[in-house]
PDB file of C-alpha atoms and ligand atoms in Angstrom:
ATOM      1  CA  UNK A  30     -13.916  78.538-107.151  1.00  0.00           C
ATOM      2  CA  UNK A  31     -11.391  80.876-105.628  1.00  0.00           C
ATOM      3  CA  UNK A  32     -13.696  81.616-102.689  1.00  0.00           C
ATOM      4  CA  UNK A  33     -14.199  77.913-102.200  1.00  0.00           C
ATOM      5  CA  UNK A  34     -10.446  77.309-102.114  1.00  0.00           C
ATOM      6  CA  UNK A  35     -10.043  80.110 -99.582  1.00  0.00           C
ATOM      7  CA  UNK A  36     -12.795  78.576 -97.455  1.00  0.00           C
ATOM      8  CA  UNK A  37     -11.122  75.175 -97.588  1.00  0.00           C
ATOM      9  CA  UNK A  38      -7.857  76.854 -96.660  1.00  0.00           C
ATOM     10  CA  UNK A  39      -9.434  78.594 -93.664  1.00  0.00           C
ATOM     11  CA  UNK A  40     -11.113  75.398 -92.494  1.00  0.00           C
ATOM     12  CA  UNK A  41      -7.841  73.510 -92.827  1.00  0.00           C
ATOM     13  CA  UNK A  42      -6.030  76.206 -90.867  1.00  0.00           C
ATOM     14  CA  UNK A  43      -8.709  76.173 -88.177  1.00  0.00           C
ATOM     15  CA  UNK A  44      -8.584  72.387 -87.946  1.00  0.00           C
ATOM     16  CA  UNK A  45      -4.784  72.464 -87.670  1.00  0.00           C
ATOM     17  CA  UNK A  46      -4.920  75.128 -84.967  1.00  0.00           C
ATOM     18  CA  UNK A  47      -7.585  73.196 -83.076  1.00  0.00           C
ATOM     19  CA  UNK A  48      -5.541  70.008 -83.287  1.00  0.00           C
ATOM     20  CA  UNK A  49      -2.593  71.763 -81.692  1.00  0.00           C
ATOM     21  CA  UNK A  50      -4.486  72.633 -78.492  1.00  0.00           C
ATOM     22  CA  UNK A  51      -4.310  69.640 -76.103  1.00  0.00           C
ATOM     23  CA  UNK A  52      -7.532  68.222 -74.685  1.00  0.00           C
ATOM     24  CA  UNK A  53      -7.373  68.583 -70.894  1.00  0.00           C
ATOM     25  CA  UNK A  54     -11.022  67.702 -70.305  1.00  0.00           C
ATOM     26  CA  UNK A  55     -10.135  64.508 -68.410  1.00  0.00           C
ATOM     27  CA  UNK A  56      -9.518  66.697 -65.358  1.00  0.00           C
ATOM     28  CA  UNK A  57     -11.321  69.684 -63.911  1.00  0.00           C
ATOM     29  CA  UNK A  58      -9.160  72.755 -63.473  1.00  0.00           C
ATOM     30  CA  UNK A  59      -7.400  72.482 -60.065  1.00  0.00           C
ATOM     31  CA  UNK A  60      -8.749  68.946 -59.628  1.00  0.00           C
ATOM     32  CA  UNK A  61      -7.386  67.495 -56.353  1.00  0.00           C
ATOM     33  CA  UNK A  62      -7.987  63.991 -57.739  1.00  0.00           C
ATOM     34  CA  UNK A  63      -5.524  64.552 -60.551  1.00  0.00           C
ATOM     35  CA  UNK A  64      -2.486  62.275 -59.943  1.00  0.00           C
ATOM     36  CA  UNK A  65       0.434  63.927 -58.225  1.00  0.00           C
ATOM     37  CA  UNK A  66       3.677  63.798 -60.216  1.00  0.00           C
ATOM     38  CA  UNK A  67       6.267  61.342 -58.867  1.00  0.00           C
ATOM     39  CA  UNK A  68       8.578  62.808 -56.262  1.00  0.00           C
ATOM     40  CA  UNK A  69      12.201  63.081 -57.366  1.00  0.00           C
ATOM     41  CA  UNK A  70      15.023  64.431 -55.243  1.00  0.00           C
ATOM     42  CA  UNK A  71      16.764  66.978 -57.439  1.00  0.00           C
ATOM     43  CA  UNK A  72      20.525  67.143 -57.612  1.00  0.00           C
ATOM     44  CA  UNK A  73      22.453  70.214 -56.606  1.00  0.00           C
ATOM     45  CA  UNK A  74      24.799  72.118 -58.875  1.00  0.00           C
ATOM     46  CA  UNK A  75      24.381  69.712 -61.762  1.00  0.00           C
ATOM     47  CA  UNK A  76      24.464  66.462 -59.805  1.00  0.00           C
ATOM     48  CA  UNK A  77      22.048  63.749 -60.852  1.00  0.00           C
ATOM     49  CA  UNK A  78      18.469  63.736 -59.623  1.00  0.00           C
ATOM     50  CA  UNK A  79      17.321  60.568 -57.896  1.00  0.00           C
ATOM     51  CA  UNK A  80      15.647  59.046 -60.956  1.00  0.00           C
ATOM     52  CA  UNK A  81      18.576  59.531 -63.345  1.00  0.00           C
ATOM     53  CA  UNK A  82      20.810  56.888 -64.890  1.00  0.00           C
ATOM     54  CA  UNK A  83      24.362  57.955 -64.087  1.00  0.00           C
ATOM     55  CA  UNK A  84      26.541  57.207 -67.113  1.00  0.00           C
ATOM     56  CA  UNK A  85      29.773  58.576 -65.696  1.00  0.00           C
ATOM     57  CA  UNK A  86      30.428  59.605 -62.122  1.00  0.00           C
ATOM     58  CA  UNK A  87      34.118  60.287 -62.555  1.00  0.00           C
ATOM     59  CA  UNK A  88      35.378  56.873 -61.533  1.00  0.00           C
ATOM     60  CA  UNK A  89      35.106  54.361 -64.382  1.00  0.00           C
ATOM     61  CA  UNK A  90      33.927  53.720 -67.944  1.00  0.00           C
ATOM     62  CA  UNK A  91      32.030  50.521 -67.235  1.00  0.00           C
ATOM     63  CA  UNK A  92      28.929  51.866 -68.986  1.00  0.00           C
ATOM     64  CA  UNK A  93      30.840  52.745 -72.164  1.00  0.00           C
ATOM     65  CA  UNK A  94      32.407  50.829 -75.026  1.00  0.00           C
ATOM     66  CA  UNK A  95      33.969  51.429 -78.425  1.00  0.00           C
ATOM     67  CA  UNK A  96      31.983  50.843 -81.591  1.00  0.00           C
ATOM     68  CA  UNK A  97      33.500  47.385 -81.993  1.00  0.00           C
ATOM     69  CA  UNK A  98      32.469  46.345 -78.481  1.00  0.00           C
ATOM     70  CA  UNK A  99      35.876  46.746 -76.828  1.00  0.00           C
ATOM     71  CA  UNK A 100      35.811  48.227 -73.345  1.00  0.00           C
ATOM     72  CA  UNK A 101      36.163  52.003 -73.470  1.00  0.00           C
ATOM     73  CA  UNK A 102      39.842  52.917 -73.221  1.00  0.00           C
ATOM     74  CA  UNK A 103      39.697  56.678 -72.709  1.00  0.00           C
ATOM     75  CA  UNK A 104      41.818  58.041 -69.890  1.00  0.00           C
ATOM     76  CA  UNK A 105      40.030  58.414 -66.550  1.00  0.00           C
ATOM     77  CA  UNK A 106      41.672  60.558 -63.897  1.00  0.00           C
ATOM     78  CA  UNK A 107      40.816  63.201 -61.336  1.00  0.00           C
ATOM     79  CA  UNK A 108      37.085  62.685 -61.823  1.00  0.00           C
ATOM     80  CA  UNK A 109      36.940  63.169 -65.570  1.00  0.00           C
ATOM     81  CA  UNK A 110      37.411  61.147 -68.747  1.00  0.00           C
ATOM     82  CA  UNK A 111      39.530  62.387 -71.621  1.00  0.00           C
ATOM     83  CA  UNK A 112      39.268  61.529 -75.307  1.00  0.00           C
ATOM     84  CA  UNK A 113      42.047  59.101 -76.156  1.00  0.00           C
ATOM     85  CA  UNK A 114      41.446  56.820 -79.116  1.00  0.00           C
ATOM     86  CA  UNK A 115      38.179  56.121 -80.852  1.00  0.00           C
ATOM     87  CA  UNK A 116      34.653  57.271 -80.149  1.00  0.00           C
ATOM     88  CA  UNK A 117      32.891  55.701 -77.201  1.00  0.00           C
ATOM     89  CA  UNK A 118      29.220  54.911 -76.789  1.00  0.00           C
ATOM     90  CA  UNK A 119      26.963  53.822 -73.999  1.00  0.00           C
ATOM     91  CA  UNK A 120      26.222  50.147 -73.554  1.00  0.00           C
ATOM     92  CA  UNK A 121      22.619  51.119 -72.911  1.00  0.00           C
ATOM     93  CA  UNK A 122      20.426  52.497 -75.694  1.00  0.00           C
ATOM     94  CA  UNK A 123      18.192  55.533 -75.339  1.00  0.00           C
ATOM     95  CA  UNK A 124      15.419  57.288 -77.230  1.00  0.00           C
ATOM     96  CA  UNK A 125      13.696  60.337 -75.742  1.00  0.00           C
ATOM     97  CA  UNK A 126      15.937  61.685 -73.051  1.00  0.00           C
ATOM     98  CA  UNK A 127      17.045  64.498 -70.793  1.00  0.00           C
ATOM     99  CA  UNK A 128      20.834  64.516 -70.776  1.00  0.00           C
ATOM    100  CA  UNK A 129      23.253  66.391 -68.546  1.00  0.00           C
ATOM    101  CA  UNK A 130      26.903  66.372 -69.560  1.00  0.00           C
ATOM    102  CA  UNK A 131      29.902  68.507 -68.592  1.00  0.00           C
ATOM    103  CA  UNK A 132      32.916  69.076 -70.798  1.00  0.00           C
ATOM    104  CA  UNK A 133      36.125  71.072 -71.081  1.00  0.00           C
ATOM    105  CA  UNK A 134      38.282  71.649 -74.129  1.00  0.00           C
ATOM    106  CA  UNK A 135      42.077  71.911 -74.197  1.00  0.00           C
ATOM    107  CA  UNK A 136      43.633  75.313 -74.792  1.00  0.00           C
ATOM    108  CA  UNK A 137      45.061  74.523 -78.192  1.00  0.00           C
ATOM    109  CA  UNK A 138      44.277  74.697 -81.879  1.00  0.00           C
ATOM    110  CA  UNK A 139      41.802  76.906 -83.666  1.00  0.00           C
ATOM    111  CA  UNK A 140      38.682  76.723 -85.798  1.00  0.00           C
ATOM    112  CA  UNK A 141      37.306  73.196 -85.918  1.00  0.00           C
ATOM    113  CA  UNK A 142      40.515  71.833 -84.405  1.00  0.00           C
ATOM    114  CA  UNK A 143      40.168  73.349 -80.940  1.00  0.00           C
ATOM    115  CA  UNK A 144      38.726  70.753 -78.615  1.00  0.00           C
ATOM    116  CA  UNK A 145      36.390  69.306 -81.204  1.00  0.00           C
ATOM    117  CA  UNK A 146      34.316  66.410 -79.922  1.00  0.00           C
ATOM    118  CA  UNK A 147      30.586  65.911 -79.935  1.00  0.00           C
ATOM    119  CA  UNK A 148      27.549  64.484 -78.231  1.00  0.00           C
ATOM    120  CA  UNK A 149      25.862  62.174 -80.719  1.00  0.00           C
ATOM    121  CA  UNK A 150      22.274  61.567 -79.681  1.00  0.00           C
ATOM    122  CA  UNK A 151      21.183  58.114 -80.823  1.00  0.00           C
ATOM    123  CA  UNK A 152      24.674  57.727 -82.285  1.00  0.00           C
ATOM    124  CA  UNK A 153      23.357  59.860 -85.162  1.00  0.00           C
ATOM    125  CA  UNK A 154      22.537  63.470 -84.307  1.00  0.00           C
ATOM    126  CA  UNK A 155      25.439  65.635 -83.108  1.00  0.00           C
ATOM    127  CA  UNK A 156      25.383  68.499 -80.658  1.00  0.00           C
ATOM    128  CA  UNK A 157      28.830  69.936 -81.291  1.00  0.00           C
ATOM    129  CA  UNK A 158      31.472  70.200 -78.587  1.00  0.00           C
ATOM    130  CA  UNK A 159      34.162  72.752 -79.449  1.00  0.00           C
ATOM    131  CA  UNK A 160      36.114  75.627 -77.982  1.00  0.00           C
ATOM    132  CA  UNK A 161      34.033  78.562 -79.248  1.00  0.00           C
ATOM    133  CA  UNK A 162      35.471  81.176 -76.896  1.00  0.00           C
ATOM    134  CA  UNK A 163      37.006  83.804 -79.175  1.00  0.00           C
ATOM    135  CA  UNK A 164      37.491  81.045 -81.722  1.00  0.00           C
ATOM    136  CA  UNK A 165      35.367  81.728 -84.813  1.00  0.00           C
ATOM    137  CA  UNK A 166      34.299  78.927 -87.105  1.00  0.00           C
ATOM    138  CA  UNK A 167      31.261  78.320 -89.291  1.00  0.00           C
ATOM    139  CA  UNK A 168      28.239  79.022 -87.055  1.00  0.00           C
ATOM    140  CA  UNK A 169      26.548  75.685 -87.698  1.00  0.00           C
ATOM    141  CA  UNK A 170      29.680  73.964 -86.440  1.00  0.00           C
ATOM    142  CA  UNK A 171      30.421  75.965 -83.281  1.00  0.00           C
ATOM    143  CA  UNK A 172      29.840  74.824 -79.702  1.00  0.00           C
ATOM    144  CA  UNK A 173      26.198  73.982 -78.992  1.00  0.00           C
ATOM    145  CA  UNK A 174      25.304  73.923 -82.674  1.00  0.00           C
ATOM    146  CA  UNK A 175      23.346  71.066 -84.101  1.00  0.00           C
ATOM    147  CA  UNK A 176      26.214  70.310 -86.438  1.00  0.00           C
ATOM    148  CA  UNK A 177      25.519  71.330 -90.016  1.00  0.00           C
ATOM    149  CA  UNK A 178      21.981  72.463 -89.204  1.00  0.00           C
ATOM    150  CA  UNK A 179      21.513  75.059 -86.459  1.00  0.00           C
ATOM    151  CA  UNK A 180      23.934  77.556 -84.883  1.00  0.00           C
ATOM    152  CA  UNK A 181      23.162  78.183 -81.206  1.00  0.00           C
ATOM    153  CA  UNK A 182      20.908  81.181 -80.478  1.00  0.00           C
ATOM    154  CA  UNK A 183      23.778  82.830 -78.607  1.00  0.00           C
ATOM    155  CA  UNK A 184      27.401  81.970 -77.809  1.00  0.00           C
ATOM    156  CA  UNK A 185      27.492  81.013 -74.112  1.00  0.00           C
ATOM    157  CA  UNK A 186      31.000  79.552 -74.256  1.00  0.00           C
ATOM    158  CA  UNK A 187      33.476  79.658 -71.412  1.00  0.00           C
ATOM    159  CA  UNK A 188      37.228  79.815 -72.083  1.00  0.00           C
ATOM    160  CA  UNK A 189      39.073  76.596 -72.905  1.00  0.00           C
ATOM    161  CA  UNK A 190      40.021  74.567 -69.854  1.00  0.00           C
ATOM    162  CA  UNK A 191      36.933  75.641 -67.914  1.00  0.00           C
ATOM    163  CA  UNK A 192      34.100  73.187 -67.298  1.00  0.00           C
ATOM    164  CA  UNK A 193      30.931  73.788 -69.292  1.00  0.00           C
ATOM    165  CA  UNK A 194      27.522  72.157 -69.189  1.00  0.00           C
ATOM    166  CA  UNK A 195      24.976  70.957 -71.678  1.00  0.00           C
ATOM    167  CA  UNK A 196      21.458  70.129 -70.640  1.00  0.00           C
ATOM    168  CA  UNK A 197      19.752  68.518 -73.595  1.00  0.00           C
ATOM    169  CA  UNK A 198      16.157  67.461 -74.106  1.00  0.00           C
ATOM    170  CA  UNK A 199      15.875  65.161 -77.079  1.00  0.00           C
ATOM    171  CA  UNK A 200      12.806  63.759 -78.781  1.00  0.00           C
ATOM    172  CA  UNK A 201      13.642  60.949 -81.147  1.00  0.00           C
ATOM    173  CA  UNK A 202      12.314  60.666 -84.684  1.00  0.00           C
ATOM    174  CA  UNK A 203       9.465  58.283 -85.366  1.00  0.00           C
ATOM    175  CA  UNK A 204       9.166  56.089 -88.445  1.00  0.00           C
ATOM    176  CA  UNK A 205       6.078  54.332 -89.738  1.00  0.00           C
ATOM    177  CA  UNK A 206       5.854  50.620 -90.472  1.00  0.00           C
ATOM    178  CA  UNK A 207       7.057  51.216 -94.020  1.00  0.00           C
ATOM    179  CA  UNK A 208      10.158  52.972 -92.690  1.00  0.00           C
ATOM    180  CA  UNK A 209       9.056  56.446 -93.738  1.00  0.00           C
ATOM    181  CA  UNK A 210       9.591  59.397 -91.446  1.00  0.00           C
ATOM    182  CA  UNK A 211       6.434  60.000 -89.421  1.00  0.00           C
ATOM    183  CA  UNK A 212       7.834  62.638 -87.037  1.00  0.00           C
ATOM    184  CA  UNK A 213      11.262  64.284 -87.140  1.00  0.00           C
ATOM    185  CA  UNK A 214      13.554  64.512 -84.101  1.00  0.00           C
ATOM    186  CA  UNK A 215      13.617  67.659 -81.968  1.00  0.00           C
ATOM    187  CA  UNK A 216      16.240  68.945 -79.588  1.00  0.00           C
ATOM    188  CA  UNK A 217      16.463  71.631 -76.938  1.00  0.00           C
ATOM    189  CA  UNK A 218      19.882  72.573 -75.562  1.00  0.00           C
ATOM    190  CA  UNK A 219      20.950  74.739 -72.627  1.00  0.00           C
ATOM    191  CA  UNK A 220      24.638  75.661 -72.713  1.00  0.00           C
ATOM    192  CA  UNK A 221      25.949  76.717 -69.314  1.00  0.00           C
ATOM    193  CA  UNK A 222      22.326  77.178 -68.279  1.00  0.00           C
ATOM    194  CA  UNK A 223      21.406  79.377 -71.246  1.00  0.00           C
ATOM    195  CA  UNK A 224      18.860  78.315 -73.863  1.00  0.00           C
ATOM    196  CA  UNK A 225      20.692  77.903 -77.174  1.00  0.00           C
ATOM    197  CA  UNK A 226      18.533  75.436 -79.131  1.00  0.00           C
ATOM    198  CA  UNK A 227      14.790  75.876 -78.677  1.00  0.00           C
ATOM    199  CA  UNK A 228      13.082  72.659 -79.705  1.00  0.00           C
ATOM    200  CA  UNK A 229      14.607  72.750 -83.169  1.00  0.00           C
ATOM    201  CA  UNK A 230      13.411  70.200 -85.696  1.00  0.00           C
ATOM    202  CA  UNK A 231      16.298  68.141 -87.017  1.00  0.00           C
ATOM    203  CA  UNK A 232      16.498  67.774 -90.789  1.00  0.00           C
ATOM    204  CA  UNK A 233      18.112  64.348 -90.508  1.00  0.00           C
ATOM    205  CA  UNK A 234      21.334  62.712 -89.324  1.00  0.00           C
ATOM    206  CA  UNK A 235      24.495  64.746 -88.877  1.00  0.00           C
ATOM    207  CA  UNK A 236      26.755  64.908 -91.888  1.00  0.00           C
ATOM    208  CA  UNK A 237      29.945  66.789 -92.757  1.00  0.00           C
ATOM    209  CA  UNK A 238      29.387  69.177 -95.669  1.00  0.00           C
ATOM    210  CA  UNK A 239      26.051  67.476 -96.173  1.00  0.00           C
ATOM    211  CA  UNK A 240      22.570  67.215 -94.742  1.00  0.00           C
ATOM    212  CA  UNK A 241      21.589  63.590 -95.187  1.00  0.00           C
ATOM    213  CA  UNK A 242      17.951  62.567 -95.198  1.00  0.00           C
ATOM    214  CA  UNK A 243      16.505  60.503 -92.369  1.00  0.00           C
ATOM    215  CA  UNK A 244      17.015  56.774 -92.498  1.00  0.00           C
ATOM    216  CA  UNK A 245      14.837  54.525 -90.415  1.00  0.00           C
ATOM    217  CA  UNK A 246      16.471  53.280 -87.225  1.00  0.00           C
ATOM    218  CA  UNK A 247      15.650  51.677 -83.912  1.00  0.00           C
ATOM    219  CA  UNK A 248      13.590  53.448 -81.243  1.00  0.00           C
ATOM    220  CA  UNK A 249      16.596  53.393 -78.927  1.00  0.00           C
ATOM    221  CA  UNK A 250      20.278  53.709 -79.794  1.00  0.00           C
ATOM    222  CA  UNK A 251      23.422  54.411 -77.753  1.00  0.00           C
ATOM    223  CA  UNK A 252      24.685  57.857 -76.881  1.00  0.00           C
ATOM    224  CA  UNK A 253      28.096  58.415 -78.492  1.00  0.00           C
ATOM    225  CA  UNK A 254      30.951  60.787 -77.676  1.00  0.00           C
ATOM    226  CA  UNK A 255      33.098  61.726 -80.659  1.00  0.00           C
ATOM    227  CA  UNK A 256      36.861  61.352 -80.949  1.00  0.00           C
ATOM    228  CA  UNK A 257      38.135  64.199 -83.147  1.00  0.00           C
ATOM    229  CA  UNK A 258      41.798  63.713 -82.182  1.00  0.00           C
ATOM    230  CA  UNK A 259      41.767  66.305 -79.421  1.00  0.00           C
ATOM    231  CA  UNK A 260      41.982  65.679 -75.668  1.00  0.00           C
ATOM    232  CA  UNK A 261      38.577  67.041 -74.675  1.00  0.00           C
ATOM    233  CA  UNK A 262      37.326  66.052 -71.240  1.00  0.00           C
ATOM    234  CA  UNK A 263      33.943  64.959 -69.906  1.00  0.00           C
ATOM    235  CA  UNK A 264      32.506  64.467 -66.446  1.00  0.00           C
ATOM    236  CA  UNK A 265      29.183  64.153 -64.591  1.00  0.00           C
ATOM    237  CA  UNK A 266      27.053  62.528 -67.271  1.00  0.00           C
ATOM    238  CA  UNK A 267      23.511  61.468 -66.485  1.00  0.00           C
ATOM    239  CA  UNK A 268      20.338  60.708 -68.369  1.00  0.00           C
ATOM    240  CA  UNK A 269      16.657  60.633 -67.590  1.00  0.00           C
ATOM    241  CA  UNK A 270      14.573  58.650 -70.031  1.00  0.00           C
ATOM    242  CA  UNK A 271      11.437  60.489 -71.072  1.00  0.00           C
TER     243      UNK A 271
HETATM  244 MG1   MG B  21      32.342  67.366 -83.355  1.00  0.00          MG
END
């Protein structure tokens, strides 16, 4: 009986391992007939590649609104936007995405009250924005954390006032027809070009002092920037849908 259970276990493990290796048999190795990837003109120094949707180019907030549908009222000046009153979210909804966003915190406050804002993927899953340069706080709430879930692998923060970058690759959760979770969300984050979240599996929506369970939601939802009552700035925001 025990041997049989072990055998079943081994077979299950082998089947799982086999299932994880993609089937590439549709193409011979180095097959010249394999379709060439689309050509995209890359940006330079963080500027948008040619196939990106530019969400903020420094000039206006036409692609953003408040939760209640009012036009976004954050201050726009000198090529950046600054948190003023109320979170803002994109008019367009997104699911899987590559996101580039630049931000700078004010040089004020401490702990969670130093430039706190946040990038809420699908209006639900927060990658924290915070001054984490010589400003300790709980690790799962520092800059580049998945708030309440994962501290960043390292602290790549620049001092407050300096521009910083996030490059985020997000894979949305999937739900079955009954509304049950079929596949959790995953996120990869580079902070100032350094890998800080390596395809981490999200446990559910972002909560404060809580880790809520997944709730079924649409395949695409807006990107939201948090207002935490501090004048954090953003610029050069673009998205590529995946
Ligand atoms: Mg936040």
